[in-house]
Amino acid sequence: MEPSDKCLFKYKGSYFVPDLTTPETIDSLEDFEIRDSDVFLVTFPKSGTIWIQYILSLIYHEGHRNGTEDTDLMDRILWLEYNIRNRDYISSPSPRLFATHLPYYLMPKELRKGRAKIIYVARNPKDALVSRYHFSKMSVKTEKIADFDVFMERFLAGEVVGNFWLDHVEGWTAQRDNLNILFILYEEMKKDLRSSVLKICNFLGKRLTEEELDDIVDKASFGKMSVDRRANYTTVSPEILDFTKGRFLRKGTVGDWKNMMTVAQSERFDSIFKERMEKLPFKFFWDIKEF
Ligand code: PPS
């Protein structure tokens, strides 16, 4: 483990949140036993992880849909590398639902051999960066960088959780023919949530009625999720998240980066991202007006 003046710690080429995981935990994941029924939600941070976690919970748990169960999302969808609730993942019943920000190369060996189902959600990196910047103000354990320009340089250098955005996305897309993986874009979900939920259900082999589908789309709206304490992380300890400094479900839109980045910052960003992004197998939306 490399010491860090930047709050995060670096291990095996990746950045992690201190106190919430350890090098031993990361090491143990290599041989973590995978079940074919496992579902892994993989994201670069701030790409809509909680949104899909919520949707997965609604798909798999009738008690969430009909309001008879009041289970926190963190107990429904387990964070692979951040087991902050000390849950026993090995004896958890199937199907186990996991979320992770890990790069492909740190995932359990058996998953890399093609076992389990994977949902990879990507969001345009400028919005992910801006979302992360705002989140850092409330995230007690991670970096505190008031100057957005400095924060952006860290992001461009890949010195953030998830590492360099392009490496993360490319690392996963490069494996698409070897894995049972579904790619979804955050912007696609914003544009047509119903189609995205249907796509997820089809991928998972889950058949829901039209009414159930409508219900999920309604409950997974930004407005409803923002006030649901199972989803907005307000149940997390103030030693981890300081809700006097912001909200986890902040704006939930496409193109908010335009309110933060200057033209010069945007151009610098493009000079690093443009060429490699054009080779990715998706077309990102950069503004809600493009819909
Ligand atoms: S984390 O910390 O990596 O797990 O964060 P993550 O959940 O990936 O991303 C948080 C951003 O997703 C937005 N979000 C939503 N947008 C639209 N609709 C819904 N329902 C929704 N749920 C979460 C959330 O608001 C964060 O983005 P920003 O831009 O900061 O608002």
PDB file of C-alpha atoms and ligand atoms in Angstrom:
ATOM      1  CA  MET A   1       0.000   0.000   0.000  1.00  0.00           C
ATOM      2  CA  GLU A   2       1.414   3.372  -0.968  1.00  0.00           C
ATOM      3  CA  PRO A   3       0.997   6.160   1.590  1.00  0.00           C
ATOM      4  CA  SER A   4      -0.958   9.087   0.300  1.00  0.00           C
ATOM      5  CA  ASP A   5      -1.024  12.804   0.894  1.00  0.00           C
ATOM      6  CA  LYS A   6      -4.246  12.840  -1.063  1.00  0.00           C
ATOM      7  CA  CYS A   7      -6.480  10.923   1.362  1.00  0.00           C
ATOM      8  CA  LEU A   8      -6.971   7.954  -0.935  1.00  0.00           C
ATOM      9  CA  PHE A   9      -4.593   5.009  -0.812  1.00  0.00           C
ATOM     10  CA  LYS A  10      -3.146   3.288  -3.830  1.00  0.00           C
ATOM     11  CA  TYR A  11      -2.845  -0.457  -4.088  1.00  0.00           C
ATOM     12  CA  LYS A  12      -2.087  -2.629  -7.110  1.00  0.00           C
ATOM     13  CA  GLY A  13      -2.351   0.430  -9.339  1.00  0.00           C
ATOM     14  CA  SER A  14      -5.797   1.483  -8.077  1.00  0.00           C
ATOM     15  CA  TYR A  15      -7.078   4.135  -5.679  1.00  0.00           C
ATOM     16  CA  PHE A  16      -9.291   3.260  -2.713  1.00  0.00           C
ATOM     17  CA  VAL A  17     -11.058   5.013   0.148  1.00  0.00           C
ATOM     18  CA  PRO A  18      -9.078   4.546   3.366  1.00  0.00           C
ATOM     19  CA  ASP A  19     -10.759   2.950   6.409  1.00  0.00           C
ATOM     20  CA  LEU A  20     -13.480   1.459   4.221  1.00  0.00           C
ATOM     21  CA  THR A  21     -11.311  -1.256   2.696  1.00  0.00           C
ATOM     22  CA  THR A  22      -7.813  -2.702   3.015  1.00  0.00           C
ATOM     23  CA  PRO A  23      -5.168  -4.227   0.749  1.00  0.00           C
ATOM     24  CA  GLU A  24      -5.994  -7.614   2.346  1.00  0.00           C
ATOM     25  CA  THR A  25      -9.617  -7.283   1.257  1.00  0.00           C
ATOM     26  CA  ILE A  26      -8.576  -6.389  -2.282  1.00  0.00           C
ATOM     27  CA  ASP A  27      -6.205  -9.377  -2.330  1.00  0.00           C
ATOM     28  CA  SER A  28      -8.928 -11.702  -1.069  1.00  0.00           C
ATOM     29  CA  LEU A  29     -11.164 -10.821  -4.023  1.00  0.00           C
ATOM     30  CA  GLU A  30      -8.894 -12.577  -6.506  1.00  0.00           C
ATOM     31  CA  ASP A  31     -10.122 -15.964  -5.291  1.00  0.00           C
ATOM     32  CA  PHE A  32     -13.591 -14.854  -4.260  1.00  0.00           C
ATOM     33  CA  GLU A  33     -15.978 -17.637  -5.211  1.00  0.00           C
ATOM     34  CA  ILE A  34     -18.451 -16.642  -7.892  1.00  0.00           C
ATOM     35  CA  ARG A  35     -21.880 -18.159  -8.430  1.00  0.00           C
ATOM     36  CA  ASP A  36     -23.457 -18.253 -11.864  1.00  0.00           C
ATOM     37  CA  SER A  37     -26.490 -16.549 -10.340  1.00  0.00           C
ATOM     38  CA  ASP A  38     -24.445 -13.571  -9.081  1.00  0.00           C
ATOM     39  CA  VAL A  39     -25.113 -10.164 -10.594  1.00  0.00           C
ATOM     40  CA  PHE A  40     -22.380  -7.532 -10.572  1.00  0.00           C
ATOM     41  CA  LEU A  41     -23.106  -3.877 -11.152  1.00  0.00           C
ATOM     42  CA  VAL A  42     -19.906  -2.192 -12.277  1.00  0.00           C
ATOM     43  CA  THR A  43     -19.394   1.553 -12.577  1.00  0.00           C
ATOM     44  CA  PHE A  44     -16.831   4.261 -12.613  1.00  0.00           C
ATOM     45  CA  PRO A  45     -17.821   6.420  -9.594  1.00  0.00           C
ATOM     46  CA  LYS A  46     -20.683   8.863 -10.074  1.00  0.00           C
ATOM     47  CA  SER A  47     -22.115   7.130 -13.103  1.00  0.00           C
ATOM     48  CA  GLY A  48     -25.476   6.270 -11.552  1.00  0.00           C
ATOM     49  CA  THR A  49     -24.556   3.277  -9.376  1.00  0.00           C
ATOM     50  CA  ILE A  50     -27.232   3.998  -6.774  1.00  0.00           C
ATOM     51  CA  TRP A  51     -29.811   4.378  -9.523  1.00  0.00           C
ATOM     52  CA  ILE A  52     -29.214   0.871 -10.861  1.00  0.00           C
ATOM     53  CA  GLN A  53     -28.842  -0.508  -7.324  1.00  0.00           C
ATOM     54  CA  TYR A  54     -32.297   0.848  -6.638  1.00  0.00           C
ATOM     55  CA  ILE A  55     -33.690  -0.601  -9.860  1.00  0.00           C
ATOM     56  CA  LEU A  56     -32.131  -3.993  -9.123  1.00  0.00           C
ATOM     57  CA  SER A  57     -33.679  -3.962  -5.676  1.00  0.00           C
ATOM     58  CA  LEU A  58     -37.071  -3.110  -7.161  1.00  0.00           C
ATOM     59  CA  ILE A  59     -36.730  -5.867  -9.775  1.00  0.00           C
ATOM     60  CA  TYR A  60     -35.667  -8.561  -7.317  1.00  0.00           C
ATOM     61  CA  HIS A  61     -37.670  -7.610  -4.230  1.00  0.00           C
ATOM     62  CA  GLU A  62     -41.411  -7.442  -4.383  1.00  0.00           C
ATOM     63  CA  GLY A  63     -41.314  -6.181  -0.807  1.00  0.00           C
ATOM     64  CA  HIS A  64     -39.435  -3.109  -2.025  1.00  0.00           C
ATOM     65  CA  ARG A  65     -41.944  -2.527  -4.836  1.00  0.00           C
ATOM     66  CA  ASN A  66     -45.015  -2.832  -2.646  1.00  0.00           C
ATOM     67  CA  GLY A  67     -43.479  -1.030   0.330  1.00  0.00           C
ATOM     68  CA  THR A  68     -43.810  -3.928   2.790  1.00  0.00           C
ATOM     69  CA  GLU A  69     -40.043  -4.144   3.324  1.00  0.00           C
ATOM     70  CA  ASP A  70     -37.896  -1.293   4.561  1.00  0.00           C
ATOM     71  CA  THR A  71     -34.456  -2.674   3.798  1.00  0.00           C
ATOM     72  CA  ASP A  72     -31.572  -0.314   3.155  1.00  0.00           C
ATOM     73  CA  LEU A  73     -30.082  -0.608  -0.307  1.00  0.00           C
ATOM     74  CA  MET A  74     -26.656  -1.248   1.193  1.00  0.00           C
ATOM     75  CA  ASP A  75     -28.067  -4.500   2.583  1.00  0.00           C
ATOM     76  CA  ARG A  76     -29.645  -5.461  -0.703  1.00  0.00           C
ATOM     77  CA  ILE A  77     -26.771  -4.763  -3.047  1.00  0.00           C
ATOM     78  CA  LEU A  78     -23.424  -5.564  -1.491  1.00  0.00           C
ATOM     79  CA  TRP A  79     -20.360  -3.421  -2.134  1.00  0.00           C
ATOM     80  CA  LEU A  80     -17.726  -5.876  -3.246  1.00  0.00           C
ATOM     81  CA  GLU A  81     -14.612  -3.978  -2.153  1.00  0.00           C
ATOM     82  CA  TYR A  82     -16.261  -1.862   0.589  1.00  0.00           C
ATOM     83  CA  ASN A  83     -17.954  -4.247   2.991  1.00  0.00           C
ATOM     84  CA  ILE A  84     -18.709  -1.508   5.523  1.00  0.00           C
ATOM     85  CA  ARG A  85     -21.655  -3.386   7.029  1.00  0.00           C
ATOM     86  CA  ASN A  86     -19.463  -6.462   7.687  1.00  0.00           C
ATOM     87  CA  ARG A  87     -21.828  -8.777   5.888  1.00  0.00           C
ATOM     88  CA  ASP A  88     -20.932 -12.392   5.273  1.00  0.00           C
ATOM     89  CA  TYR A  89     -20.859 -12.443   1.472  1.00  0.00           C
ATOM     90  CA  ILE A  90     -19.987 -16.124   1.323  1.00  0.00           C
ATOM     91  CA  SER A  91     -23.144 -17.299   3.038  1.00  0.00           C
ATOM     92  CA  SER A  92     -25.452 -14.673   1.479  1.00  0.00           C
ATOM     93  CA  PRO A  93     -28.375 -16.306  -0.322  1.00  0.00           C
ATOM     94  CA  SER A  94     -28.573 -16.416  -4.106  1.00  0.00           C
ATOM     95  CA  PRO A  95     -28.950 -14.452  -6.195  1.00  0.00           C
ATOM     96  CA  ARG A  96     -26.309 -12.204  -4.707  1.00  0.00           C
ATOM     97  CA  LEU A  97     -26.311  -8.670  -6.062  1.00  0.00           C
ATOM     98  CA  PHE A  98     -23.003  -6.808  -5.901  1.00  0.00           C
ATOM     99  CA  ALA A  99     -21.861  -3.314  -6.792  1.00  0.00           C
ATOM    100  CA  THR A 100     -18.270  -2.354  -7.461  1.00  0.00           C
ATOM    101  CA  HIS A 101     -16.043   0.383  -8.846  1.00  0.00           C
ATOM    102  CA  LEU A 102     -13.182  -2.037  -9.451  1.00  0.00           C
ATOM    103  CA  PRO A 103     -11.273  -2.037 -12.705  1.00  0.00           C
ATOM    104  CA  TYR A 104     -11.585  -5.252 -14.666  1.00  0.00           C
ATOM    105  CA  TYR A 105      -8.122  -6.496 -13.748  1.00  0.00           C
ATOM    106  CA  LEU A 106      -8.893  -6.553 -10.001  1.00  0.00           C
ATOM    107  CA  MET A 107     -12.118  -8.524 -10.299  1.00  0.00           C
ATOM    108  CA  PRO A 108     -12.375 -12.104  -9.003  1.00  0.00           C
ATOM    109  CA  LYS A 109     -10.620 -14.579 -11.282  1.00  0.00           C
ATOM    110  CA  GLU A 110     -13.763 -16.648 -11.856  1.00  0.00           C
ATOM    111  CA  LEU A 111     -15.720 -13.625 -12.994  1.00  0.00           C
ATOM    112  CA  ARG A 112     -12.980 -12.855 -15.487  1.00  0.00           C
ATOM    113  CA  LYS A 113     -13.441 -16.376 -16.827  1.00  0.00           C
ATOM    114  CA  GLY A 114     -17.002 -15.418 -17.800  1.00  0.00           C
ATOM    115  CA  ARG A 115     -19.123 -16.494 -14.831  1.00  0.00           C
ATOM    116  CA  ALA A 116     -22.032 -14.409 -13.442  1.00  0.00           C
ATOM    117  CA  LYS A 117     -23.909 -11.531 -15.057  1.00  0.00           C
ATOM    118  CA  ILE A 118     -22.460  -8.047 -15.226  1.00  0.00           C
ATOM    119  CA  ILE A 119     -24.184  -4.720 -15.773  1.00  0.00           C
ATOM    120  CA  TYR A 120     -21.756  -1.933 -16.627  1.00  0.00           C
ATOM    121  CA  VAL A 121     -23.099   1.606 -16.401  1.00  0.00           C
ATOM    122  CA  ALA A 122     -21.191   4.473 -17.993  1.00  0.00           C
ATOM    123  CA  ARG A 123     -21.821   8.221 -17.806  1.00  0.00           C
ATOM    124  CA  ASN A 124     -20.223  10.991 -19.786  1.00  0.00           C
ATOM    125  CA  PRO A 125     -16.986  11.715 -17.931  1.00  0.00           C
ATOM    126  CA  LYS A 126     -17.493  15.459 -17.585  1.00  0.00           C
ATOM    127  CA  ASP A 127     -20.689  14.938 -15.614  1.00  0.00           C
ATOM    128  CA  ALA A 128     -19.036  12.134 -13.609  1.00  0.00           C
ATOM    129  CA  LEU A 129     -16.161  14.492 -12.774  1.00  0.00           C
ATOM    130  CA  VAL A 130     -18.444  17.343 -11.684  1.00  0.00           C
ATOM    131  CA  SER A 131     -20.637  14.994  -9.667  1.00  0.00           C
ATOM    132  CA  ARG A 132     -17.544  13.629  -7.945  1.00  0.00           C
ATOM    133  CA  TYR A 133     -16.250  17.112  -7.220  1.00  0.00           C
ATOM    134  CA  HIS A 134     -19.469  18.041  -5.405  1.00  0.00           C
ATOM    135  CA  PHE A 135     -19.574  14.666  -3.656  1.00  0.00           C
ATOM    136  CA  SER A 136     -16.027  15.150  -2.341  1.00  0.00           C
ATOM    137  CA  LYS A 137     -17.276  18.020  -0.168  1.00  0.00           C
ATOM    138  CA  MET A 138     -19.547  15.679   1.777  1.00  0.00           C
ATOM    139  CA  SER A 139     -17.364  12.574   1.618  1.00  0.00           C
ATOM    140  CA  VAL A 140     -15.473  12.668   4.917  1.00  0.00           C
ATOM    141  CA  LYS A 141     -12.938   9.960   4.048  1.00  0.00           C
ATOM    142  CA  THR A 142     -11.833  11.198   0.641  1.00  0.00           C
ATOM    143  CA  GLU A 143     -10.012  14.145  -0.853  1.00  0.00           C
ATOM    144  CA  LYS A 144     -10.916  17.733   0.078  1.00  0.00           C
ATOM    145  CA  ILE A 145      -9.995  19.913  -2.852  1.00  0.00           C
ATOM    146  CA  ALA A 146     -11.885  23.175  -2.987  1.00  0.00           C
ATOM    147  CA  ASP A 147     -10.296  24.287  -6.252  1.00  0.00           C
ATOM    148  CA  PHE A 148     -12.100  22.605  -9.141  1.00  0.00           C
ATOM    149  CA  ASP A 149      -9.113  23.074 -11.439  1.00  0.00           C
ATOM    150  CA  VAL A 150      -6.898  21.074  -9.081  1.00  0.00           C
ATOM    151  CA  PHE A 151      -9.619  18.439  -8.694  1.00  0.00           C
ATOM    152  CA  MET A 152      -9.935  18.140 -12.459  1.00  0.00           C
ATOM    153  CA  GLU A 153      -6.182  17.622 -12.824  1.00  0.00           C
ATOM    154  CA  ARG A 154      -6.388  14.739 -10.314  1.00  0.00           C
ATOM    155  CA  PHE A 155      -9.208  13.267 -12.373  1.00  0.00           C
ATOM    156  CA  LEU A 156      -7.229  13.641 -15.598  1.00  0.00           C
ATOM    157  CA  ALA A 157      -4.209  12.026 -13.943  1.00  0.00           C
ATOM    158  CA  GLY A 158      -6.417   9.126 -12.823  1.00  0.00           C
ATOM    159  CA  GLU A 159      -5.676   9.849  -9.151  1.00  0.00           C
ATOM    160  CA  VAL A 160      -9.251   9.229  -8.033  1.00  0.00           C
ATOM    161  CA  VAL A 161     -11.352   6.245  -7.011  1.00  0.00           C
ATOM    162  CA  GLY A 162     -11.878   4.274 -10.209  1.00  0.00           C
ATOM    163  CA  ASN A 163      -8.537   5.565 -11.544  1.00  0.00           C
ATOM    164  CA  PHE A 164      -8.454   7.037 -15.059  1.00  0.00           C
ATOM    165  CA  TRP A 165     -11.954   7.067 -16.542  1.00  0.00           C
ATOM    166  CA  LEU A 166     -10.833   5.909 -19.988  1.00  0.00           C
ATOM    167  CA  ASP A 167      -8.838   3.010 -18.560  1.00  0.00           C
ATOM    168  CA  HIS A 168     -11.860   1.908 -16.557  1.00  0.00           C
ATOM    169  CA  VAL A 169     -14.298   1.984 -19.450  1.00  0.00           C
ATOM    170  CA  GLU A 170     -11.842   0.561 -21.977  1.00  0.00           C
ATOM    171  CA  GLY A 171     -10.773  -2.152 -19.536  1.00  0.00           C
ATOM    172  CA  TRP A 172     -14.349  -3.392 -19.345  1.00  0.00           C
ATOM    173  CA  THR A 173     -15.442  -2.837 -22.942  1.00  0.00           C
ATOM    174  CA  ALA A 174     -12.385  -4.697 -24.204  1.00  0.00           C
ATOM    175  CA  GLN A 175     -13.732  -7.823 -22.475  1.00  0.00           C
ATOM    176  CA  ARG A 176     -17.266  -7.603 -23.815  1.00  0.00           C
ATOM    177  CA  ASP A 177     -16.984 -10.736 -25.946  1.00  0.00           C
ATOM    178  CA  ASN A 178     -15.623 -12.786 -23.056  1.00  0.00           C
ATOM    179  CA  LEU A 179     -18.206 -11.802 -20.440  1.00  0.00           C
ATOM    180  CA  ASN A 180     -21.934 -12.000 -19.919  1.00  0.00           C
ATOM    181  CA  ILE A 181     -22.186  -8.221 -19.786  1.00  0.00           C
ATOM    182  CA  LEU A 182     -24.779  -5.545 -20.475  1.00  0.00           C
ATOM    183  CA  PHE A 183     -23.675  -1.962 -21.077  1.00  0.00           C
ATOM    184  CA  ILE A 184     -26.037   0.863 -20.178  1.00  0.00           C
ATOM    185  CA  LEU A 185     -25.493   4.588 -20.403  1.00  0.00           C
ATOM    186  CA  TYR A 186     -26.664   6.958 -17.687  1.00  0.00           C
ATOM    187  CA  GLU A 187     -27.850   9.333 -20.407  1.00  0.00           C
ATOM    188  CA  GLU A 188     -29.846   6.545 -22.051  1.00  0.00           C
ATOM    189  CA  MET A 189     -31.614   6.005 -18.719  1.00  0.00           C
ATOM    190  CA  LYS A 190     -32.371   9.698 -18.431  1.00  0.00           C
ATOM    191  CA  LYS A 191     -33.784   9.697 -21.938  1.00  0.00           C
ATOM    192  CA  ASP A 192     -35.948   6.599 -21.657  1.00  0.00           C
ATOM    193  CA  LEU A 193     -35.915   4.896 -18.265  1.00  0.00           C
ATOM    194  CA  ARG A 194     -38.610   2.397 -19.179  1.00  0.00           C
ATOM    195  CA  SER A 195     -36.593   0.990 -22.091  1.00  0.00           C
ATOM    196  CA  SER A 196     -33.505   0.783 -19.885  1.00  0.00           C
ATOM    197  CA  VAL A 197     -35.376  -1.065 -17.129  1.00  0.00           C
ATOM    198  CA  LEU A 198     -36.810  -3.438 -19.715  1.00  0.00           C
ATOM    199  CA  LYS A 199     -33.349  -4.026 -21.133  1.00  0.00           C
ATOM    200  CA  ILE A 200     -32.065  -4.852 -17.648  1.00  0.00           C
ATOM    201  CA  CYS A 201     -34.982  -7.220 -16.975  1.00  0.00           C
ATOM    202  CA  ASN A 202     -34.437  -9.031 -20.267  1.00  0.00           C
ATOM    203  CA  PHE A 203     -30.744  -9.376 -19.569  1.00  0.00           C
ATOM    204  CA  LEU A 204     -31.442 -10.797 -16.113  1.00  0.00           C
ATOM    205  CA  GLY A 205     -34.187 -13.082 -17.384  1.00  0.00           C
ATOM    206  CA  LYS A 206     -36.770 -11.344 -15.188  1.00  0.00           C
ATOM    207  CA  ARG A 207     -40.322 -11.194 -16.471  1.00  0.00           C
ATOM    208  CA  LEU A 208     -42.392  -8.416 -14.964  1.00  0.00           C
ATOM    209  CA  THR A 209     -45.903  -7.326 -15.801  1.00  0.00           C
ATOM    210  CA  GLU A 210     -46.504  -3.974 -17.492  1.00  0.00           C
ATOM    211  CA  GLU A 211     -47.811  -2.623 -14.175  1.00  0.00           C
ATOM    212  CA  GLU A 212     -44.722  -3.786 -12.286  1.00  0.00           C
ATOM    213  CA  LEU A 213     -42.522  -2.189 -14.907  1.00  0.00           C
ATOM    214  CA  ASP A 214     -44.426   1.096 -14.701  1.00  0.00           C
ATOM    215  CA  ASP A 215     -44.147   0.980 -10.937  1.00  0.00           C
ATOM    216  CA  ILE A 216     -40.361   0.541 -11.082  1.00  0.00           C
ATOM    217  CA  VAL A 217     -39.981   3.407 -13.551  1.00  0.00           C
ATOM    218  CA  ASP A 218     -42.084   5.626 -11.321  1.00  0.00           C
ATOM    219  CA  LYS A 219     -40.248   4.707  -8.107  1.00  0.00           C
ATOM    220  CA  ALA A 220     -36.801   5.065  -9.711  1.00  0.00           C
ATOM    221  CA  SER A 221     -37.436   8.663 -10.749  1.00  0.00           C
ATOM    222  CA  PHE A 222     -34.981  11.198  -9.373  1.00  0.00           C
ATOM    223  CA  GLY A 223     -37.694  12.973  -7.384  1.00  0.00           C
ATOM    224  CA  LYS A 224     -38.916   9.838  -5.598  1.00  0.00           C
ATOM    225  CA  MET A 225     -35.483   8.377  -4.975  1.00  0.00           C
ATOM    226  CA  SER A 226     -34.121  11.630  -3.551  1.00  0.00           C
ATOM    227  CA  VAL A 227     -36.552  11.477  -0.639  1.00  0.00           C
ATOM    228  CA  ASP A 228     -36.204   7.752   0.026  1.00  0.00           C
ATOM    229  CA  ARG A 229     -33.745   7.250   2.874  1.00  0.00           C
ATOM    230  CA  ARG A 230     -33.067   3.669   1.667  1.00  0.00           C
ATOM    231  CA  ALA A 231     -31.579   5.221  -1.455  1.00  0.00           C
ATOM    232  CA  ASN A 232     -30.128   8.592  -0.599  1.00  0.00           C
ATOM    233  CA  TYR A 233     -27.457   7.222   1.812  1.00  0.00           C
ATOM    234  CA  THR A 234     -28.712   9.304   4.757  1.00  0.00           C
ATOM    235  CA  THR A 235     -28.557   6.141   6.879  1.00  0.00           C
ATOM    236  CA  VAL A 236     -24.763   6.108   6.495  1.00  0.00           C
ATOM    237  CA  SER A 237     -22.676   7.244   9.472  1.00  0.00           C
ATOM    238  CA  PRO A 238     -21.751  10.975   9.600  1.00  0.00           C
ATOM    239  CA  GLU A 239     -18.164   9.755   9.924  1.00  0.00           C
ATOM    240  CA  ILE A 240     -18.450   8.711   6.281  1.00  0.00           C
ATOM    241  CA  LEU A 241     -20.885  11.197   4.737  1.00  0.00           C
ATOM    242  CA  ASP A 242     -21.556  14.713   6.015  1.00  0.00           C
ATOM    243  CA  PHE A 243     -25.034  15.675   4.878  1.00  0.00           C
ATOM    244  CA  THR A 244     -24.606  19.248   6.029  1.00  0.00           C
ATOM    245  CA  LYS A 245     -22.294  19.634   3.006  1.00  0.00           C
ATOM    246  CA  GLY A 246     -24.488  18.284   0.250  1.00  0.00           C
ATOM    247  CA  ARG A 247     -26.817  15.584  -1.044  1.00  0.00           C
ATOM    248  CA  PHE A 248     -25.954  12.235  -2.571  1.00  0.00           C
ATOM    249  CA  LEU A 249     -28.734  12.570  -5.133  1.00  0.00           C
ATOM    250  CA  ARG A 250     -27.697  16.058  -6.113  1.00  0.00           C
ATOM    251  CA  LYS A 251     -29.042  17.121  -9.524  1.00  0.00           C
ATOM    252  CA  GLY A 252     -29.363  13.931 -11.535  1.00  0.00           C
ATOM    253  CA  THR A 253     -29.151  15.486 -14.948  1.00  0.00           C
ATOM    254  CA  VAL A 254     -27.097  15.495 -18.137  1.00  0.00           C
ATOM    255  CA  GLY A 255     -24.827  18.433 -18.928  1.00  0.00           C
ATOM    256  CA  ASP A 256     -24.370  19.917 -15.462  1.00  0.00           C
ATOM    257  CA  TRP A 257     -20.643  20.060 -16.247  1.00  0.00           C
ATOM    258  CA  LYS A 258     -21.421  23.208 -18.248  1.00  0.00           C
ATOM    259  CA  ASN A 259     -22.236  24.987 -14.993  1.00  0.00           C
ATOM    260  CA  MET A 260     -18.817  24.181 -13.584  1.00  0.00           C
ATOM    261  CA  MET A 261     -16.206  23.873 -16.323  1.00  0.00           C
ATOM    262  CA  THR A 262     -14.792  26.880 -18.122  1.00  0.00           C
ATOM    263  CA  VAL A 263     -14.296  26.729 -21.889  1.00  0.00           C
ATOM    264  CA  ALA A 264     -10.551  26.343 -21.303  1.00  0.00           C
ATOM    265  CA  GLN A 265     -11.089  23.461 -18.843  1.00  0.00           C
ATOM    266  CA  SER A 266     -13.484  21.762 -21.233  1.00  0.00           C
ATOM    267  CA  GLU A 267     -10.982  22.076 -24.084  1.00  0.00           C
ATOM    268  CA  ARG A 268      -8.167  20.695 -21.950  1.00  0.00           C
ATOM    269  CA  PHE A 269     -10.429  17.800 -20.984  1.00  0.00           C
ATOM    270  CA  ASP A 270     -11.294  17.128 -24.647  1.00  0.00           C
ATOM    271  CA  SER A 271      -7.645  17.208 -25.677  1.00  0.00           C
ATOM    272  CA  ILE A 272      -7.051  14.209 -23.400  1.00  0.00           C
ATOM    273  CA  PHE A 273     -10.339  12.375 -23.877  1.00  0.00           C
ATOM    274  CA  LYS A 274     -11.592  12.975 -27.404  1.00  0.00           C
ATOM    275  CA  GLU A 275      -9.505  10.581 -29.458  1.00  0.00           C
ATOM    276  CA  ARG A 276      -9.889   7.561 -27.172  1.00  0.00           C
ATOM    277  CA  MET A 277     -13.565   8.288 -26.522  1.00  0.00           C
ATOM    278  CA  GLU A 278     -14.323   8.174 -30.225  1.00  0.00           C
ATOM    279  CA  LYS A 279     -13.135   4.574 -30.281  1.00  0.00           C
ATOM    280  CA  LEU A 280     -15.530   3.480 -27.511  1.00  0.00           C
ATOM    281  CA  PRO A 281     -18.514   1.392 -28.607  1.00  0.00           C
ATOM    282  CA  PHE A 282     -21.076   3.968 -27.380  1.00  0.00           C
ATOM    283  CA  LYS A 283     -22.143   7.466 -28.196  1.00  0.00           C
ATOM    284  CA  PHE A 284     -22.373   9.649 -25.110  1.00  0.00           C
ATOM    285  CA  PHE A 285     -24.717  12.584 -24.717  1.00  0.00           C
ATOM    286  CA  TRP A 286     -23.140  15.725 -23.298  1.00  0.00           C
ATOM    287  CA  ASP A 287     -26.265  17.814 -22.872  1.00  0.00           C
ATOM    288  CA  ILE A 288     -29.881  17.067 -22.099  1.00  0.00           C
ATOM    289  CA  LYS A 289     -30.799  19.290 -25.046  1.00  0.00           C
ATOM    290  CA  GLU A 290     -29.334  16.638 -27.386  1.00  0.00           C
ATOM    291  CA  PHE A 291     -32.198  14.254 -26.496  1.00  0.00           C
TER     292      PHE A 291
HETATM  293  S1  PPS B   1     -21.190   6.593  -6.302  1.00  0.00           S
HETATM  294  O1  PPS B   1     -20.696   7.407  -5.146  1.00  0.00           O
HETATM  295  O2  PPS B   1     -20.128   6.342  -7.268  1.00  0.00           O
HETATM  296  O3  PPS B   1     -21.856   5.366  -5.880  1.00  0.00           O
HETATM  297  O4  PPS B   1     -22.276   7.548  -7.015  1.00  0.00           O
HETATM  298  P1  PPS B   1     -23.302   7.062  -8.135  1.00  0.00           P
HETATM  299  O5  PPS B   1     -24.478   6.485  -7.482  1.00  0.00           O
HETATM  300  O6  PPS B   1     -22.588   6.263  -9.169  1.00  0.00           O
HETATM  301  O7  PPS B   1     -23.697   8.422  -8.850  1.00  0.00           O
HETATM  302  C1  PPS B   1     -24.406   9.444  -8.211  1.00  0.00           C
HETATM  303  C2  PPS B   1     -24.984  10.309  -9.318  1.00  0.00           C
HETATM  304  O8  PPS B   1     -26.123   9.620  -9.887  1.00  0.00           O
HETATM  305  C3  PPS B   1     -27.249  10.491  -9.819  1.00  0.00           C
HETATM  306  N1  PPS B   1     -28.504   9.725  -9.670  1.00  0.00           N
HETATM  307  C4  PPS B   1     -29.564   9.894 -10.484  1.00  0.00           C
HETATM  308  N2  PPS B   1     -29.731  10.629 -11.592  1.00  0.00           N
HETATM  309  C5  PPS B   1     -30.952  10.601 -12.178  1.00  0.00           C
HETATM  310  N3  PPS B   1     -31.988   9.870 -11.736  1.00  0.00           N
HETATM  311  C6  PPS B   1     -31.877   9.101 -10.630  1.00  0.00           C
HETATM  312  N4  PPS B   1     -32.913   8.404 -10.193  1.00  0.00           N
HETATM  313  C7  PPS B   1     -30.600   9.088  -9.959  1.00  0.00           C
HETATM  314  N5  PPS B   1     -30.115   8.458  -8.863  1.00  0.00           N
HETATM  315  C8  PPS B   1     -28.847   8.866  -8.704  1.00  0.00           C
HETATM  316  C9  PPS B   1     -26.955  11.324  -8.575  1.00  0.00           C
HETATM  317  O9  PPS B   1     -27.794  12.452  -8.493  1.00  0.00           O
HETATM  318  C10 PPS B   1     -25.496  11.660  -8.790  1.00  0.00           C
HETATM  319  O10 PPS B   1     -25.277  12.583  -9.853  1.00  0.00           O
HETATM  320  P2  PPS B   1     -25.210  14.173  -9.665  1.00  0.00           P
HETATM  321  O11 PPS B   1     -24.811  14.705 -11.018  1.00  0.00           O
HETATM  322  O12 PPS B   1     -24.199  14.467  -8.626  1.00  0.00           O
HETATM  323  O13 PPS B   1     -26.595  14.615  -9.290  1.00  0.00           O
END
